[in-house]
CSV table of C-alpha atoms in Angstrom, one decimal:
chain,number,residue,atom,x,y,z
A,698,UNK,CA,-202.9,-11.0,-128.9
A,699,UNK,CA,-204.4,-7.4,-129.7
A,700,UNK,CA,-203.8,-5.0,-126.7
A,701,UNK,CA,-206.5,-2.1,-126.1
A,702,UNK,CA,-210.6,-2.9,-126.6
A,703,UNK,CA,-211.9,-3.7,-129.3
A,704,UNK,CA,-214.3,-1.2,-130.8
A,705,UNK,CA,-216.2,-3.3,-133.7
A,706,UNK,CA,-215.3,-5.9,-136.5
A,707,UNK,CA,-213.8,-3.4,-139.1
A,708,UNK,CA,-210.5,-3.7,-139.5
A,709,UNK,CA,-208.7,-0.9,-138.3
A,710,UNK,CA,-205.2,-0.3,-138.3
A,711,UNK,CA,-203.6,-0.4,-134.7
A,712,UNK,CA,-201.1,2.4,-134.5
A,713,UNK,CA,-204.3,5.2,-135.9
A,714,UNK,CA,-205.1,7.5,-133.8
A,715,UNK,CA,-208.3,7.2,-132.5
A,716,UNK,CA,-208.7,3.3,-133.0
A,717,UNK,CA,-212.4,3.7,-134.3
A,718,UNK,CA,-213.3,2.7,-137.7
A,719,UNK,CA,-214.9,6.0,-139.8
A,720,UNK,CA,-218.3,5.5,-138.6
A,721,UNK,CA,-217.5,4.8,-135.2
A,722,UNK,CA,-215.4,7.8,-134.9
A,723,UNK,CA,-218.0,10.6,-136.6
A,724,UNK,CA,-220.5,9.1,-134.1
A,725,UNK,CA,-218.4,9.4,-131.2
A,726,UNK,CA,-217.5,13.0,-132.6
A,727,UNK,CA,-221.3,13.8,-132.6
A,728,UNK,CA,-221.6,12.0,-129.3
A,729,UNK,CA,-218.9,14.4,-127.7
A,730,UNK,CA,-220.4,17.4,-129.7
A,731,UNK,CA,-224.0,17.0,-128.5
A,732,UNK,CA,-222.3,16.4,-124.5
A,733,UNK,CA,-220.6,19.8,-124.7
A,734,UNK,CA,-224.0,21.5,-125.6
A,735,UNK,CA,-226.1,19.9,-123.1
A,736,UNK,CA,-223.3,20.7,-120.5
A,737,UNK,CA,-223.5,24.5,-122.4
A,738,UNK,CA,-219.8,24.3,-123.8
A,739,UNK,CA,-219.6,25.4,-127.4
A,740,UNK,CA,-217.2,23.4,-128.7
A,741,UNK,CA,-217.2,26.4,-131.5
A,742,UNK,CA,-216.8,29.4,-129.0
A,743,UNK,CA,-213.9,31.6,-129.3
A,744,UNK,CA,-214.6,33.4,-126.5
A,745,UNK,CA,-215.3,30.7,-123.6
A,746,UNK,CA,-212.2,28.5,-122.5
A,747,UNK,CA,-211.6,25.1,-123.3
A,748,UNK,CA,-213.7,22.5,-121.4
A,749,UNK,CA,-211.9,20.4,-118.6
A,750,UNK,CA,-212.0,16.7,-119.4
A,751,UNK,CA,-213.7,15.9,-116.6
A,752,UNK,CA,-216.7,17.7,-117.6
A,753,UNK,CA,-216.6,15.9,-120.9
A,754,UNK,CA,-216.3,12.8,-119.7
A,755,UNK,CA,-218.8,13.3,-116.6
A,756,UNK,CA,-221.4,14.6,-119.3
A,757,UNK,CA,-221.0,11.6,-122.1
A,758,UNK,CA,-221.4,9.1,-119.1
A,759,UNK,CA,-224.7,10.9,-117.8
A,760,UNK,CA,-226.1,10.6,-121.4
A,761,UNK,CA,-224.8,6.8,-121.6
A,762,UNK,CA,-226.8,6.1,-118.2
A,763,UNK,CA,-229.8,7.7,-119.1
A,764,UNK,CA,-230.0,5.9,-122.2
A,765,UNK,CA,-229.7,2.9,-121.3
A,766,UNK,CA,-232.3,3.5,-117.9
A,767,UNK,CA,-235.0,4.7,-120.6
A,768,UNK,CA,-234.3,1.4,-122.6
A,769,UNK,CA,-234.6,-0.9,-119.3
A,770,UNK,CA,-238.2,1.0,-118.1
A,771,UNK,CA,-239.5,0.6,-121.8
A,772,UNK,CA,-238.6,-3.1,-122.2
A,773,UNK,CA,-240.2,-4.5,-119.1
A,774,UNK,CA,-243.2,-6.3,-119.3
A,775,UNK,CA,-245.3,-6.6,-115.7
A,776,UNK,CA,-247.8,-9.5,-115.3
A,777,UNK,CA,-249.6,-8.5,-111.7
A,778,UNK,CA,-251.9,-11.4,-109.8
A,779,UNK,CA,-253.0,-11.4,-106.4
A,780,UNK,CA,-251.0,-14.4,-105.9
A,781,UNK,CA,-248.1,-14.0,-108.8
A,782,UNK,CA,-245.8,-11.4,-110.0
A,783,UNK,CA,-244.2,-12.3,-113.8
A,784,UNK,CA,-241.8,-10.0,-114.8
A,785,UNK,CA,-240.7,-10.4,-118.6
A,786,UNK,CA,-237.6,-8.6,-120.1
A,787,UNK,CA,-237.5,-8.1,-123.3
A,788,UNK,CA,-234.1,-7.1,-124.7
A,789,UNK,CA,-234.7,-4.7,-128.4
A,790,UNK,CA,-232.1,-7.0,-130.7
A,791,UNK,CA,-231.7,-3.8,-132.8
């Protein structure tokens, strides 16, 4: 069996470190990049200390969350009657 997640359907070799195919790893690079920013860590500034992990990680997951909250308010559909209430999800198979 393969231990650790599985990150997409590239084959990628199991001792690399990180396990992420080349596109998968410049996107989590610009991920991690555009986090620090937002959080106002340079990741190019001399002059600042390193960031803890914890505000890397805390960061990432608020942009995570907030992605996906804007995709579930802009993919409901909401059918109002005085006597019925439809709710339709549609899911964005992009």
């Amino acid at each position: 069996g393969q231990t650790g997640p599985i990150t997409c359907g590239k084959p990628v070799l199991r001792a690399a470190v990180p396990c992420l195919c080349f596109i998968h790893f410049q996107k989590a690079q610009k991920h991690v990049a555009r986090s620090l920013k937002k959080a106002g860590l340079a990741a190019s500034s001399s002059n600042k200390p390193a960031p803890k992990l914890h505000v890397i990680i805390s960061e990432y997951v608020r942009c995570i969350q907030a992605k996906r909250k804007d995709m579930d308010n802009g993919s409901r559909i909401q059918i109002r009657d005085s006597s019925l209430t439809i709710t339709n999800t549609v899911k964005d198979e992009a």
